[in-house]
């Protein structure tokens, strides 16, 4: 599975606007596109959603202006982003940002779901204060984690966090019931100890009280939507990260769950992105002063929302969601599960419109972030442009590392780990911080080329270009090295892909666009990419 996209680069407060211009320190940044027209104005004049009488939802307004609210939650921070579509032109504006911290209590790690819920309500209040009435709201988060729900609908405790060490060793215990290769063939998901399947297995083995009392589980975006609406659902893309879903049928694998003594009714059966969950409850509407707007099940997994926002105009592209971690993949019509994908740890996760995201996790700018943290501690507080300039000055330094080597997963010192690897492999040892930065940038570009070649071989697809999205798309130097390494054009942007994808899936639910290709046309017009040639 993949946890999700990483959107912070070296802690810099920058975003990309048009030709990759930095806007330091902006908290409310609007992005504007060129003029264009929606294709289906007749579809969106006045859309009534068919829900029970106590959820009387009505999309108001004409084709000229539609406003949507995206709640985009990462593992360290969350934000609320307003998206406005006017005559086929998309603008986005961040209206609220807040921290998201793991709570450590008695050696266990939790997400403060109630704090996140309060922050979402704060975002609704800020909408009202600014005179904004969204047509709908959608929520995306990282993958795998979930909350337990009692038979009476009560939320049982706090959701456990994927960083909790309680799942260490769980995969090996599960393999005693179902062999590793069989588990991968059944789910198409990379084996990682924190996948939802292993969390539930270990919780049941430990007789963890919330698990023992639970009737259902709700994944993080579904849990927050439940808190807003009172309706329990299970969105497809977030469910696909669990290692419990059959990737061919899009439903949970009952035989797999039964083999591990997990009740097959624990998860709800998945619904597709774009489904209307229900209206914000009356009490929340009164508390926030916002109208009882509908909550849409967007692509709840943040990477799926980001991929939906790739501004490609035709098939044949690969994508790289670039940040602290890099996720490289293709959009495919069906899963690809074989010995090669197993050997190289590729994962098959759900995308919008019944697509499969065949992708691989790659260690990304985590390497540089950790080095920067050390440099700051030693009194060398380089800016990001300074680091890039140092790397360019050391561009001829020849040493290369494998970014995915376990030695770089979480070392006490990243600079020491890189130096030790150069010694071990009989390569020149870095002497300066610029040497270290050069090693990281060139090694990442080389790794991207290796994974892209594997993707082409596995999928038998002629990949014509690589779209880089997310915060890392702002790194012009790495983009240049990547284009040279893969020998294909690199198209960088948008940096805010996750929120944009979330918004555009809501727009599709409102009838403004017909499919993901029309979504991408609007995104491509609204957020011009920067092209890097080999």
XYZ file of C-alpha atoms in Angstrom:
534
model
C 0.000 0.000 0.000
C 0.960 3.631 0.083
C 0.273 5.807 3.062
C -0.226 8.892 0.992
C 1.332 11.858 -0.620
C 3.845 14.062 1.139
C 3.439 17.732 0.448
C 6.106 19.429 2.561
C 9.555 20.030 1.111
C 12.287 20.838 3.620
C 9.823 22.829 5.678
C 9.814 25.660 3.118
C 6.679 27.824 3.020
C 6.506 27.971 -0.778
C 4.052 27.067 -3.480
C 4.270 27.028 -7.249
C 2.308 29.515 -9.337
C 2.498 29.306 -13.120
C 6.163 29.219 -14.057
C 7.353 27.766 -10.734
C 7.654 31.104 -8.951
C 8.041 30.906 -5.207
C 5.586 32.797 -3.001
C 7.146 32.648 0.485
C 4.981 32.950 3.540
C 1.605 33.057 1.807
C -1.229 31.386 3.710
C -4.000 32.303 1.268
C -2.750 31.779 -2.295
C -5.198 31.796 -5.209
C -4.311 30.125 -8.479
C -6.021 31.324 -11.640
C -6.324 29.892 -15.121
C -6.974 31.132 -18.624
C -10.524 31.493 -19.907
C -12.289 28.358 -21.107
C -15.792 26.917 -21.059
C -17.316 23.838 -19.505
C -18.701 21.372 -21.973
C -21.968 20.576 -20.231
C -23.629 23.803 -19.015
C -27.065 22.295 -19.356
C -26.181 19.627 -16.814
C -25.472 21.979 -13.938
C -28.203 24.590 -13.810
C -29.977 23.242 -10.768
C -29.160 19.732 -9.537
C -31.257 18.080 -6.866
C -29.673 15.220 -4.921
C -32.010 12.336 -4.166
C -31.735 11.821 -0.423
C -34.229 11.264 2.413
C -36.393 14.194 3.428
C -34.258 15.101 6.456
C -31.290 15.510 4.106
C -32.875 17.909 1.624
C -29.795 19.005 -0.322
C -29.914 21.287 -3.317
C -27.042 22.504 -5.436
C -27.848 26.166 -6.068
C -26.569 28.643 -8.607
C -25.863 28.658 -12.313
C -22.942 27.491 -14.389
C -20.923 30.644 -13.797
C -19.700 29.965 -10.263
C -19.424 26.762 -8.258
C -17.514 26.561 -4.990
C -16.235 23.389 -3.313
C -14.426 22.727 -0.036
C -11.585 20.191 0.103
C -10.367 18.900 3.464
C -6.884 17.521 2.804
C -5.290 15.738 5.762
C -1.698 14.578 5.928
C 0.156 12.761 8.664
C 1.643 15.994 10.057
C -0.763 18.731 8.980
C -4.160 19.389 7.481
C -5.695 22.153 5.469
C -8.979 23.338 4.053
C -8.913 24.541 0.459
C -11.665 26.332 -1.420
C -11.963 25.585 -5.117
C -13.973 27.882 -7.373
C -14.963 26.907 -10.901
C -16.157 29.794 -13.015
C -16.743 29.281 -16.723
C -14.338 26.360 -16.825
C -11.662 28.208 -14.871
C -10.444 26.768 -11.551
C -9.056 28.830 -8.684
C -7.981 27.481 -5.305
C -7.466 29.234 -1.999
C -6.333 27.812 1.321
C -8.569 29.095 4.109
C -7.374 27.058 7.078
C -4.253 25.109 8.047
C -3.649 23.159 11.229
C -1.230 20.611 12.716
C -1.940 16.904 12.947
C 0.061 15.146 15.620
C 0.279 11.553 16.724
C -0.588 11.079 20.383
C 1.581 8.679 22.366
C -0.284 7.267 25.362
C 1.111 4.390 27.425
C 3.352 3.316 24.594
C 0.558 3.290 22.026
C 0.181 5.724 19.124
C -3.129 7.344 18.188
C -4.674 9.962 15.907
C -6.679 12.656 17.659
C -9.760 12.240 15.494
C -11.766 14.636 17.649
C -9.235 17.421 17.179
C -9.351 16.874 13.408
C -13.140 17.017 13.559
C -12.977 20.352 15.405
C -10.571 21.713 12.762
C -12.992 20.741 9.995
C -15.748 22.594 11.817
C -13.413 25.586 12.128
C -12.964 25.475 8.352
C -16.746 25.558 7.940
C -16.958 28.551 10.258
C -14.264 30.339 8.242
C -16.268 29.690 5.078
C -19.283 31.382 6.678
C -17.196 34.268 7.966
C -15.841 34.887 4.465
C -19.267 34.667 2.875
C -18.506 31.354 1.153
C -21.175 28.689 0.790
C -19.591 25.580 -0.718
C -21.652 23.325 -2.934
C -20.167 20.359 -1.062
C -17.210 19.171 0.995
C -14.877 16.217 0.477
C -12.218 14.668 2.716
C -8.983 12.888 1.784
C -6.348 11.434 4.128
C -3.402 9.063 4.249
C -4.093 5.345 3.904
C -4.561 2.243 6.091
C -5.685 3.742 9.433
C -9.246 3.474 10.751
C -11.528 3.782 13.761
C -13.737 1.195 15.461
C -17.516 1.726 15.607
C -19.797 0.139 18.233
C -23.180 -1.423 17.379
C -24.896 1.721 18.684
C -22.757 3.931 16.417
C -20.377 5.155 19.111
C -16.760 5.755 18.180
C -14.640 3.383 20.235
C -11.542 5.214 21.387
C -9.014 6.892 19.115
C -7.795 5.368 15.835
C -4.408 3.690 16.146
C -1.674 5.285 14.036
C 0.312 3.365 11.454
C 3.531 4.307 13.297
C 2.405 2.285 16.318
C 4.897 -0.593 16.715
C 2.177 -3.051 17.731
C 2.090 -4.484 14.208
C 5.798 -5.331 14.067
C 5.991 -9.044 13.322
C 2.294 -9.303 12.432
C 2.878 -10.142 8.736
C 4.977 -13.161 9.673
C 2.194 -14.409 11.948
C -0.356 -13.956 9.153
C 1.860 -15.873 6.722
C 1.338 -18.934 8.927
C -2.322 -18.790 7.842
C -1.877 -17.562 4.291
C 1.524 -17.626 2.549
C 3.073 -14.300 1.620
C 2.860 -14.899 -2.122
C -0.774 -15.957 -1.864
C -1.631 -12.847 0.134
C -0.016 -10.633 -2.467
C -1.774 -12.427 -5.323
C -5.121 -12.055 -3.538
C -4.771 -8.318 -2.885
C -2.038 -6.932 -5.167
C -0.852 -4.782 -2.261
C 2.748 -4.427 -1.113
C 3.354 -6.231 2.174
C 3.931 -3.647 4.904
C 3.477 -4.364 8.582
C 1.118 -1.410 9.174
C -1.442 -2.360 6.501
C -4.976 -2.449 7.876
C -5.164 -6.235 7.656
C -2.226 -6.627 10.011
C -3.558 -3.949 12.358
C -6.865 -5.770 12.751
C -5.197 -9.170 13.053
C -2.885 -7.980 15.811
C -5.700 -6.107 17.604
C -7.821 -9.246 17.656
C -4.891 -11.351 18.853
C -4.317 -8.868 21.683
C -8.041 -8.703 22.507
C -7.822 -4.940 22.063
C -11.058 -3.702 23.642
C -12.253 -1.308 20.878
C -11.706 -4.031 18.288
C -13.468 -6.660 20.401
C -16.509 -4.409 20.859
C -16.668 -3.117 17.285
C -19.363 -3.864 14.754
C -17.624 -1.951 11.970
C -14.472 -0.100 11.070
C -14.351 3.212 9.236
C -11.219 4.391 7.450
C -10.059 7.881 8.356
C -11.900 9.922 5.676
C -15.007 7.795 6.155
C -14.820 8.239 9.919
C -14.686 12.024 9.625
C -17.531 11.985 7.093
C -19.533 9.883 9.562
C -18.909 12.461 12.267
C -20.207 15.163 9.928
C -23.232 13.298 8.570
C -24.085 10.347 10.804
C -23.741 8.015 7.802
C -21.293 5.122 7.697
C -19.643 4.421 4.341
C -16.458 2.935 2.948
C -14.865 4.737 0.003
C -13.157 2.518 -2.564
C -9.703 4.108 -2.955
C -9.035 4.303 0.785
C -10.300 0.727 1.234
C -7.871 -0.437 -1.437
C -4.928 0.413 0.842
C -6.092 -2.065 3.483
C -4.765 -5.331 1.972
C -8.257 -6.743 2.461
C -9.783 -5.845 -0.909
C -10.021 -8.036 -3.984
C -8.485 -5.783 -6.654
C -10.454 -7.432 -9.451
C -13.940 -7.197 -7.930
C -13.443 -4.056 -5.830
C -15.031 -5.798 -2.836
C -13.575 -7.152 0.374
C -12.165 -10.664 0.184
C -14.394 -12.678 2.504
C -12.256 -15.817 2.208
C -9.165 -13.882 3.252
C -10.926 -12.342 6.244
C -12.398 -15.685 7.323
C -8.969 -17.342 7.149
C -7.794 -14.877 9.815
C -10.997 -15.061 11.880
C -11.907 -11.465 11.021
C -15.688 -10.860 10.732
C -16.560 -10.245 7.085
C -19.073 -7.603 8.177
C -16.413 -5.495 9.909
C -15.795 -3.279 6.862
C -18.676 -1.829 4.872
C -18.680 -2.669 1.183
C -16.992 0.074 -0.849
C -18.669 2.929 -2.663
C -17.117 4.727 -5.617
C -15.543 8.196 -5.536
C -18.126 10.850 -6.325
C -20.878 9.203 -4.287
C -22.907 11.533 -2.072
C -22.646 10.364 1.541
C -25.233 12.702 3.029
C -25.733 16.202 4.348
C -23.880 17.811 7.201
C -26.057 17.135 10.243
C -28.422 19.788 11.509
C -26.518 20.242 14.788
C -23.227 20.885 12.990
C -24.976 23.225 10.565
C -26.333 25.208 13.536
C -22.972 25.181 15.338
C -20.979 26.407 12.346
C -23.644 28.581 10.742
C -23.126 26.813 7.422
C -25.927 25.364 5.323
C -26.429 21.570 5.506
C -24.246 20.996 2.436
C -23.577 17.482 1.117
C -20.455 15.536 1.987
C -19.024 13.786 -1.073
C -16.954 10.614 -0.949
C -14.043 11.897 -3.033
C -10.988 9.731 -3.650
C -10.468 9.345 0.067
C -6.878 8.200 -0.294
C -4.873 11.352 -0.857
C -2.638 9.766 -3.486
C -5.714 8.774 -5.488
C -6.963 12.364 -5.381
C -3.506 13.570 -6.451
C -3.375 11.167 -9.399
C -6.850 12.320 -10.454
C -5.326 15.800 -10.793
C -2.495 14.781 -13.132
C -2.940 17.268 -16.011
C -2.507 14.637 -18.732
C -4.626 14.970 -21.846
C -4.285 11.379 -23.046
C -3.156 7.943 -21.781
C 0.440 6.793 -21.917
C 1.788 8.887 -19.053
C 3.492 7.941 -15.820
C 3.178 10.012 -12.663
C 5.449 10.785 -9.756
C 3.863 12.161 -6.615
C 6.973 13.811 -5.224
C 7.641 14.959 -1.697
C 9.118 13.478 1.445
C 8.235 10.170 -0.174
C 7.931 9.548 -3.889
C 5.195 7.433 -5.442
C 5.762 6.512 -9.083
C 3.178 4.684 -11.126
C 0.799 4.448 -14.031
C -2.959 4.553 -14.344
C -4.168 1.196 -15.612
C -7.517 -0.313 -16.522
C -6.916 -3.414 -14.374
C -4.515 -4.728 -11.726
C -1.169 -6.205 -12.736
C -0.187 -8.933 -10.293
C 2.595 -11.345 -11.155
C 5.994 -12.564 -10.012
C 7.699 -9.397 -11.235
C 5.398 -7.026 -9.359
C 5.813 -9.203 -6.262
C 9.602 -9.243 -6.567
C 9.837 -5.472 -6.953
C 7.139 -4.577 -4.381
C 4.695 -2.863 -6.717
C 1.258 -2.163 -5.338
C -2.170 -2.055 -7.020
C -4.441 0.532 -5.443
C -7.826 1.833 -6.496
C -8.241 4.959 -8.577
C -11.215 6.933 -9.760
C -13.517 5.568 -12.491
C -12.532 1.944 -11.801
C -8.879 2.485 -12.630
C -5.926 0.869 -10.888
C -2.918 2.804 -9.668
C 0.023 0.486 -10.250
C 2.794 2.180 -8.319
C 5.915 1.808 -6.261
C 6.994 3.557 -3.089
C 10.364 5.272 -3.424
C 12.220 7.104 -0.706
C 12.049 10.722 -1.781
C 13.279 14.024 -0.387
C 13.244 12.448 3.068
C 16.976 11.920 2.523
C 17.585 15.629 2.045
C 15.179 16.689 4.777
C 17.045 14.563 7.307
C 20.395 15.968 6.183
C 19.033 19.497 6.426
C 17.845 18.794 9.954
C 21.383 17.750 10.905
C 22.933 20.770 9.222
C 20.598 23.084 11.127
C 21.550 21.393 14.402
C 25.217 22.050 13.527
C 24.510 25.717 12.841
C 24.386 25.511 9.024
C 20.857 26.652 8.286
C 20.932 26.580 4.488
C 17.971 27.797 2.505
C 16.574 25.432 -0.072
C 17.993 27.469 -3.013
C 21.403 27.378 -1.321
C 21.256 23.585 -1.082
C 20.388 23.336 -4.774
C 23.252 25.675 -5.669
C 25.691 23.625 -3.574
C 24.508 20.465 -5.329
C 25.007 22.061 -8.741
C 28.537 23.091 -7.793
C 29.239 19.457 -6.860
C 27.425 18.017 -9.861
C 30.483 16.032 -10.972
C 30.779 14.177 -7.671
C 30.476 10.572 -8.865
C 29.065 8.589 -5.935
C 25.536 7.120 -6.089
C 23.387 5.381 -3.479
C 20.159 3.373 -3.584
C 17.611 5.668 -1.872
C 15.480 2.642 -0.977
C 18.248 0.866 0.926
C 16.948 0.056 4.449
C 20.017 1.850 5.830
C 18.325 5.134 4.920
C 14.904 4.329 6.394
C 15.469 6.060 9.736
C 19.170 6.328 10.627
C 20.414 8.287 13.598
C 22.451 10.352 11.141
C 21.514 10.508 7.462
C 24.791 12.164 6.471
C 26.728 9.420 8.243
C 24.590 6.732 6.604
C 25.307 8.160 3.154
C 29.028 8.439 3.924
C 29.137 4.880 5.266
C 27.424 3.535 2.143
C 29.975 5.266 -0.087
C 32.776 3.682 1.939
C 31.149 0.263 1.859
C 30.685 0.385 -1.921
C 34.212 1.696 -2.545
C 33.007 5.008 -3.957
C 34.455 8.450 -3.281
C 33.422 9.664 0.160
C 31.620 13.034 0.293
C 33.700 15.825 1.780
C 31.197 18.694 1.741
C 27.496 19.270 2.278
C 27.269 20.005 -1.438
C 28.668 16.544 -2.181
C 25.932 15.023 0.001
C 23.202 17.036 -1.752
C 24.574 16.096 -5.174
C 24.567 12.398 -4.242
C 20.933 12.617 -3.146
C 19.638 14.443 -6.232
C 21.508 12.253 -8.723
C 20.584 9.065 -6.848
C 16.884 9.961 -6.800
C 16.892 10.718 -10.530
C 18.627 7.419 -11.212
C 16.159 5.521 -9.060
C 13.242 7.152 -10.851
C 14.700 5.940 -14.153
C 15.020 2.379 -12.833
C 11.423 2.268 -11.583
C 10.060 3.845 -14.766
C 11.825 1.173 -16.821
C 10.266 -1.514 -14.633
C 6.825 0.049 -15.093
C 7.199 -0.049 -18.864
C 8.329 -3.677 -18.810
C 5.602 -4.806 -16.402
C 2.735 -2.991 -18.110
C 3.924 -3.322 -21.714
C 3.069 0.357 -21.976
C 4.930 2.867 -24.101
C 5.266 5.693 -21.586
C 5.629 9.027 -23.382
C 6.192 11.423 -20.471
C 6.418 11.700 -16.699
C 4.087 14.035 -14.818
C 5.529 15.154 -11.470
C 2.945 16.431 -9.010
C 3.010 17.480 -5.380
C 5.461 19.652 -3.481
C 8.516 18.073 -5.090
C 7.372 19.262 -8.505
C 8.784 22.661 -7.530
C 12.334 21.277 -7.533
C 13.571 22.420 -10.951
C 17.036 20.931 -10.511
C 15.752 17.461 -9.622
C 13.206 17.696 -12.440
C 16.045 18.456 -14.877
C 18.132 15.517 -13.646
C 15.081 13.252 -13.832
C 14.354 14.206 -17.448
C 17.966 13.456 -18.326
C 17.877 10.116 -16.509
C 14.592 8.834 -17.953
C 15.221 10.343 -21.418
C 11.623 11.523 -21.600
C 9.891 14.868 -21.097
C 9.066 15.750 -17.508
C 5.984 17.909 -16.907
C 6.013 19.453 -13.438
C 2.911 20.568 -11.547
C 0.519 21.193 -10.040
C 2.080 21.317 -6.592
C -1.367 21.275 -4.946
C -2.538 18.165 -6.795
C -4.272 16.438 -3.876
C -6.609 19.300 -3.027
C -7.255 19.936 -6.728
C -8.197 16.307 -7.320
C -10.481 16.354 -4.303
C -12.216 19.481 -5.634
C -12.597 18.181 -9.174
C -14.152 14.908 -8.004
C -16.735 17.010 -6.185
C -17.227 18.974 -9.401
C -17.872 15.736 -11.247
C -20.399 14.709 -8.593
C -22.143 18.057 -9.199
C -22.333 17.332 -12.929
C -19.839 19.979 -14.008
C -17.581 17.480 -15.799
C -18.248 14.145 -17.407
C -15.112 12.143 -16.588
C -11.511 12.300 -15.407
C -10.261 13.430 -18.815
C -12.506 16.474 -18.744
C -11.342 17.104 -15.193
C -7.764 16.998 -16.412
C -8.450 19.375 -19.275
C -9.658 21.991 -16.796
C -6.679 21.326 -14.525
C -4.222 21.566 -17.435
C -5.697 24.904 -18.488
C -5.835 26.177 -14.934
C -2.361 25.211 -13.752
C 0.200 25.404 -16.562
C 2.953 22.843 -16.172
C 6.655 23.485 -16.520
C 8.347 21.202 -19.057
C 11.829 19.738 -18.704
C 13.329 18.024 -21.746
C 16.054 15.345 -21.702
